[in-house]
PDB file of C-alpha atoms in Angstrom:
ATOM      1  CA  MET A 112      -3.102 -17.350  34.958  1.00 34.00           C
ATOM      2  CA  ALA A 113      -5.934 -15.359  35.720  1.00 39.00           C
ATOM      3  CA  TRP A 114      -8.417 -15.850  38.361  1.00 38.00           C
ATOM      4  CA  SER A 115     -11.467 -16.782  36.808  1.00 36.00           C
ATOM      5  CA  SER A 116     -14.374 -14.775  37.393  1.00 37.00           C
ATOM      6  CA  SER A 117     -17.077 -18.071  36.387  1.00 36.00           C
ATOM      7  CA  SER A 118     -20.531 -16.820  35.667  1.00 35.00           C
ATOM      8  CA  SER A 119     -23.155 -18.629  34.182  1.00 35.00           C
ATOM      9  CA  SER A 120     -24.003 -17.546  30.840  1.00 37.00           C
ATOM     10  CA  THR A 121     -28.033 -16.430  31.874  1.00 40.00           C
ATOM     11  CA  SER A 122     -25.531 -13.785  34.733  1.00 46.00           C
ATOM     12  CA  ASN A 123     -26.616 -10.536  34.973  1.00 53.00           C
ATOM     13  CA  THR A 124     -23.718  -9.877  36.292  1.00 50.00           C
ATOM     14  CA  PRO A 125     -22.013  -7.017  34.738  1.00 53.00           C
ATOM     15  CA  PRO A 126     -18.094  -8.245  34.041  1.00 55.00           C
ATOM     16  CA  GLN A 127     -15.855  -7.321  36.800  1.00 61.00           C
ATOM     17  CA  LYS A 128     -12.846  -4.363  35.844  1.00 78.00           C
ATOM     18  CA  HIS A 129     -10.784  -5.136  38.329  1.00 86.00           C
ATOM     19  CA  GLU A 130      -9.993  -8.272  40.706  1.00 94.00           C
ATOM     20  CA  VAL A 131      -6.847  -6.532  42.781  1.00 96.00           C
ATOM     21  CA  PHE A 132      -7.594  -2.691  44.391  1.00 95.00           C
ATOM     22  CA  ILE A 133      -3.734  -1.541  45.408  1.00 95.00           C
ATOM     23  CA  SER A 134      -4.119   1.211  48.261  1.00 94.00           C
ATOM     24  CA  PHE A 135      -0.947   3.244  49.044  1.00 94.00           C
ATOM     25  CA  ARG A 136       0.476   6.437  49.545  1.00 92.00           C
ATOM     26  CA  SER A 137       1.625   7.478  46.268  1.00 85.00           C
ATOM     27  CA  GLU A 138       4.480   9.501  47.712  1.00 83.00           C
ATOM     28  CA  ASP A 139       6.012   6.693  48.930  1.00 86.00           C
ATOM     29  CA  THR A 140       5.624   3.818  46.763  1.00 87.00           C
ATOM     30  CA  ARG A 141       3.871   4.642  43.689  1.00 84.00           C
ATOM     31  CA  LYS A 142       6.975   4.628  41.660  1.00 84.00           C
ATOM     32  CA  THR A 143       8.725   1.863  43.376  1.00 87.00           C
ATOM     33  CA  PHE A 144       7.059  -1.065  45.134  1.00 92.00           C
ATOM     34  CA  THR A 145       3.247  -0.083  43.714  1.00 91.00           C
ATOM     35  CA  SER A 146       4.315  -0.261  40.276  1.00 92.00           C
ATOM     36  CA  HIS A 147       6.078  -3.010  40.089  1.00 93.00           C
ATOM     37  CA  LEU A 148       3.440  -4.939  42.033  1.00 94.00           C
ATOM     38  CA  ASN A 149       1.102  -4.019  39.303  1.00 93.00           C
ATOM     39  CA  ALA A 150       2.875  -4.808  36.933  1.00 94.00           C
ATOM     40  CA  ALA A 151       3.767  -8.207  37.900  1.00 95.00           C
ATOM     41  CA  LEU A 152       0.248  -8.446  38.485  1.00 95.00           C
ATOM     42  CA  GLU A 153      -0.762  -7.410  35.127  1.00 93.00           C
ATOM     43  CA  ARG A 154       1.708  -9.893  33.796  1.00 96.00           C
ATOM     44  CA  LEU A 155       0.192 -12.619  35.173  1.00 95.00           C
ATOM     45  CA  ASP A 156      -3.314 -11.325  33.645  1.00 95.00           C
ATOM     46  CA  ILE A 157      -4.614  -9.983  36.869  1.00 94.00           C
ATOM     47  CA  LYS A 158      -6.937  -7.322  36.911  1.00 94.00           C
ATOM     48  CA  THR A 159      -5.656  -4.063  38.983  1.00 92.00           C
ATOM     49  CA  TYR A 160      -7.095  -0.821  40.117  1.00 91.00           C
ATOM     50  CA  LEU A 161      -4.473   1.675  41.195  1.00 80.00           C
ATOM     51  CA  ASP A 162      -6.175   5.215  41.800  1.00 73.00           C
ATOM     52  CA  ASN A 163      -4.508   7.393  39.131  1.00 60.00           C
ATOM     53  CA  ASN A 164      -4.973   4.695  36.229  1.00 48.00           C
ATOM     54  CA  ASN A 165      -8.418   3.416  37.029  1.00 46.00           C
ATOM     55  CA  LEU A 166     -10.054   6.974  37.423  1.00 49.00           C
ATOM     56  CA  ASP A 167     -13.281   7.357  35.231  1.00 50.00           C
ATOM     57  CA  ARG A 168     -14.086  11.305  34.289  1.00 47.00           C
ATOM     58  CA  GLY A 169     -16.730  13.236  35.603  1.00 49.00           C
ATOM     59  CA  GLU A 170     -17.342  10.714  38.959  1.00 45.00           C
ATOM     60  CA  GLU A 171     -16.680  11.529  42.122  1.00 44.00           C
ATOM     61  CA  ILE A 172     -13.499  10.192  43.485  1.00 53.00           C
ATOM     62  CA  PRO A 173     -14.612   8.988  47.002  1.00 71.00           C
ATOM     63  CA  THR A 174     -17.984   6.951  44.914  1.00 84.00           C
ATOM     64  CA  THR A 175     -15.226   5.546  42.727  1.00 82.00           C
ATOM     65  CA  LEU A 176     -12.608   4.396  45.509  1.00 86.00           C
ATOM     66  CA  VAL A 177     -15.680   2.862  46.987  1.00 88.00           C
ATOM     67  CA  ARG A 178     -17.231   1.296  44.143  1.00 90.00           C
ATOM     68  CA  ALA A 179     -13.602  -0.540  43.197  1.00 91.00           C
ATOM     69  CA  ILE A 180     -12.992  -1.251  46.588  1.00 93.00           C
ATOM     70  CA  GLU A 181     -16.537  -3.422  46.293  1.00 93.00           C
ATOM     71  CA  GLU A 182     -15.998  -4.870  43.084  1.00 93.00           C
ATOM     72  CA  ALA A 183     -12.338  -5.959  44.032  1.00 95.00           C
ATOM     73  CA  LYS A 184     -11.849  -9.867  45.297  1.00 95.00           C
ATOM     74  CA  LEU A 185      -8.344  -8.764  46.845  1.00 96.00           C
ATOM     75  CA  SER A 186      -7.109  -5.476  48.564  1.00 97.00           C
ATOM     76  CA  VAL A 187      -2.826  -5.427  49.167  1.00 97.00           C
ATOM     77  CA  ILE A 188      -2.640  -2.371  51.430  1.00 97.00           C
ATOM     78  CA  VAL A 189       1.029  -0.570  51.105  1.00 97.00           C
ATOM     79  CA  PHE A 190       1.845   0.590  54.223  1.00 97.00           C
ATOM     80  CA  SER A 191       4.608   2.944  53.920  1.00 96.00           C
ATOM     81  CA  LYS A 192       6.343   4.942  56.794  1.00 95.00           C
ATOM     82  CA  ASN A 193       4.150   7.996  55.415  1.00 95.00           C
ATOM     83  CA  TYR A 194       0.102   6.456  54.374  1.00 97.00           C
ATOM     84  CA  ALA A 195      -0.931   7.481  57.780  1.00 97.00           C
ATOM     85  CA  ASP A 196      -0.287  11.078  57.048  1.00 95.00           C
ATOM     86  CA  SER A 197      -3.237  11.014  54.578  1.00 92.00           C
ATOM     87  CA  LYS A 198      -6.448  11.196  55.301  1.00 91.00           C
ATOM     88  CA  TRP A 199      -7.468  10.090  52.444  1.00 87.00           C
ATOM     89  CA  CYS A 200      -5.543   6.914  52.718  1.00 92.00           C
ATOM     90  CA  LEU A 201      -6.880   6.107  56.302  1.00 94.00           C
ATOM     91  CA  ASP A 202     -10.573   6.924  54.519  1.00 92.00           C
ATOM     92  CA  GLU A 203      -9.841   3.845  52.034  1.00 93.00           C
ATOM     93  CA  LEU A 204      -8.527   1.521  54.802  1.00 96.00           C
ATOM     94  CA  LEU A 205     -11.937   2.133  56.398  1.00 96.00           C
ATOM     95  CA  LYS A 206     -13.722   0.833  53.231  1.00 95.00           C
ATOM     96  CA  ILE A 207     -11.297  -1.649  52.682  1.00 96.00           C
ATOM     97  CA  LEU A 208     -11.778  -2.973  56.224  1.00 97.00           C
ATOM     98  CA  GLU A 209     -15.594  -2.977  56.125  1.00 95.00           C
ATOM     99  CA  PHE A 210     -15.795  -5.189  53.192  1.00 95.00           C
ATOM    100  CA  GLY A 211     -13.317  -7.398  54.658  1.00 95.00           C
ATOM    101  CA  ARG A 212     -15.358  -8.021  57.582  1.00 95.00           C
ATOM    102  CA  ALA A 213     -18.363  -8.572  55.199  1.00 93.00           C
ATOM    103  CA  LYS A 214     -16.503 -11.175  53.427  1.00 92.00           C
ATOM    104  CA  THR A 215     -16.590  -9.614  50.015  1.00 87.00           C
ATOM    105  CA  LEU A 216     -12.908  -8.767  49.729  1.00 94.00           C
ATOM    106  CA  ILE A 217      -9.719 -10.033  50.806  1.00 95.00           C
ATOM    107  CA  ILE A 218      -7.433  -8.212  52.466  1.00 97.00           C
ATOM    108  CA  MET A 219      -3.506  -8.913  52.378  1.00 97.00           C
ATOM    109  CA  PRO A 220      -1.233  -6.095  53.996  1.00 97.00           C
ATOM    110  CA  VAL A 221       2.364  -5.498  52.885  1.00 97.00           C
ATOM    111  CA  PHE A 222       4.993  -3.475  55.594  1.00 96.00           C
ATOM    112  CA  TYR A 223       7.180  -1.453  52.905  1.00 95.00           C
ATOM    113  CA  ASP A 224      10.348  -0.235  55.211  1.00 92.00           C
ATOM    114  CA  ILE A 225       7.796   0.053  57.930  1.00 94.00           C
ATOM    115  CA  ASP A 226       7.438  -1.966  61.111  1.00 94.00           C
ATOM    116  CA  PRO A 227       4.176  -3.830  61.484  1.00 95.00           C
ATOM    117  CA  SER A 228       3.757  -2.675  65.316  1.00 95.00           C
ATOM    118  CA  ASP A 229       4.698   0.582  64.321  1.00 96.00           C
ATOM    119  CA  VAL A 230       1.477   0.722  61.968  1.00 97.00           C
ATOM    120  CA  ARG A 231      -0.481  -1.346  64.868  1.00 97.00           C
ATOM    121  CA  ASN A 232       0.515   0.563  67.862  1.00 97.00           C
ATOM    122  CA  GLN A 233       0.918   3.745  65.777  1.00 97.00           C
ATOM    123  CA  ARG A 234       4.501   4.395  66.631  1.00 97.00           C
ATOM    124  CA  GLY A 235       7.217   6.288  65.084  1.00 97.00           C
ATOM    125  CA  THR A 236       6.148   8.122  62.045  1.00 97.00           C
ATOM    126  CA  TYR A 237       2.400   6.937  62.411  1.00 98.00           C
ATOM    127  CA  ALA A 238       2.749   8.765  66.075  1.00 97.00           C
ATOM    128  CA  GLU A 239       3.810  11.904  64.432  1.00 97.00           C
ATOM    129  CA  ALA A 240       1.067  11.758  61.735  1.00 97.00           C
ATOM    130  CA  PHE A 241      -1.201  11.328  64.108  1.00 97.00           C
ATOM    131  CA  ASP A 242      -0.529  14.579  66.578  1.00 96.00           C
ATOM    132  CA  LYS A 243      -0.530  16.063  63.348  1.00 95.00           C
ATOM    133  CA  HIS A 244      -4.561  14.728  62.611  1.00 95.00           C
ATOM    134  CA  GLU A 245      -5.387  15.346  66.602  1.00 93.00           C
ATOM    135  CA  ARG A 246      -3.755  19.430  66.308  1.00 93.00           C
ATOM    136  CA  TYR A 247      -5.478  19.883  62.971  1.00 88.00           C
ATOM    137  CA  PHE A 248      -8.515  17.914  62.667  1.00 85.00           C
ATOM    138  CA  GLN A 249     -11.590  17.860  64.724  1.00 84.00           C
ATOM    139  CA  GLU A 250     -13.335  15.234  64.303  1.00 87.00           C
ATOM    140  CA  LYS A 251     -12.207  13.001  67.315  1.00 91.00           C
ATOM    141  CA  LYS A 252     -14.735   9.974  66.631  1.00 94.00           C
ATOM    142  CA  LYS A 253     -13.000   9.426  62.611  1.00 94.00           C
ATOM    143  CA  LEU A 254      -9.067   9.979  64.667  1.00 96.00           C
ATOM    144  CA  GLN A 255     -10.147   6.848  66.966  1.00 96.00           C
ATOM    145  CA  GLU A 256     -11.745   4.762  63.760  1.00 97.00           C
ATOM    146  CA  TRP A 257      -8.517   5.247  61.970  1.00 97.00           C
ATOM    147  CA  ARG A 258      -6.273   4.325  64.685  1.00 97.00           C
ATOM    148  CA  LYS A 259      -8.596   1.386  64.879  1.00 98.00           C
ATOM    149  CA  GLY A 260      -8.899   0.346  61.527  1.00 98.00           C
ATOM    150  CA  LEU A 261      -4.550   0.250  60.782  1.00 98.00           C
ATOM    151  CA  VAL A 262      -5.177  -2.084  63.846  1.00 98.00           C
ATOM    152  CA  GLU A 263      -7.448  -4.227  62.944  1.00 98.00           C
ATOM    153  CA  ALA A 264      -5.130  -4.046  59.237  1.00 97.00           C
ATOM    154  CA  ALA A 265      -1.872  -5.137  61.366  1.00 96.00           C
ATOM    155  CA  ASN A 266      -3.469  -7.506  62.169  1.00 95.00           C
ATOM    156  CA  TYR A 267      -3.948  -9.304  59.535  1.00 94.00           C
ATOM    157  CA  SER A 268      -1.185 -12.103  58.265  1.00 88.00           C
ATOM    158  CA  GLY A 269       0.531  -9.807  55.035  1.00 88.00           C
ATOM    159  CA  TRP A 270       4.273  -9.505  54.138  1.00 90.00           C
ATOM    160  CA  ASP A 271       6.911  -7.565  55.585  1.00 86.00           C
ATOM    161  CA  CYS A 272       9.459  -5.966  53.039  1.00 80.00           C
ATOM    162  CA  ASP A 273      12.640  -4.276  54.637  1.00 73.00           C
ATOM    163  CA  VAL A 274      13.968  -2.235  51.695  1.00 65.00           C
ATOM    164  CA  ASN A 275      17.635  -1.951  53.602  1.00 65.00           C
ATOM    165  CA  ARG A 276      17.594  -6.166  53.581  1.00 52.00           C
TER     166      ARG A 276
END
């Protein structure tokens, strides 16, 4: 059953393109968990947004992604071992949290083969990622925003998916 986007016939609101925005580190989960999640949601007739399938040609990617996050009702953040390696994923996370704080987006984290406390406390591969970011990225304020964003997101109630179970 699809989530309904009920609106009156006099509404000027354009139809929603998607209901769920999925944030993920492509190399970690695109061909495994994320593709399975996307397929399951589509079988339920729930429209999803994945960055590879829904980008309009000719548009700037950041603008498109911000709009996609803003239009969604729910964002599933798939935290994987290498999620924090990507500045792109971390910036996307900050936008998701911004809309979540504004109460326009429900946030659901999935901890895919990573302990939620490693995300929250930036341990393990997340500590390694931030070591690299601190060496090569000069914007210290942005680094702090990313760190705070990971803590905030890891404090949401979500799912812990241990692939070795």
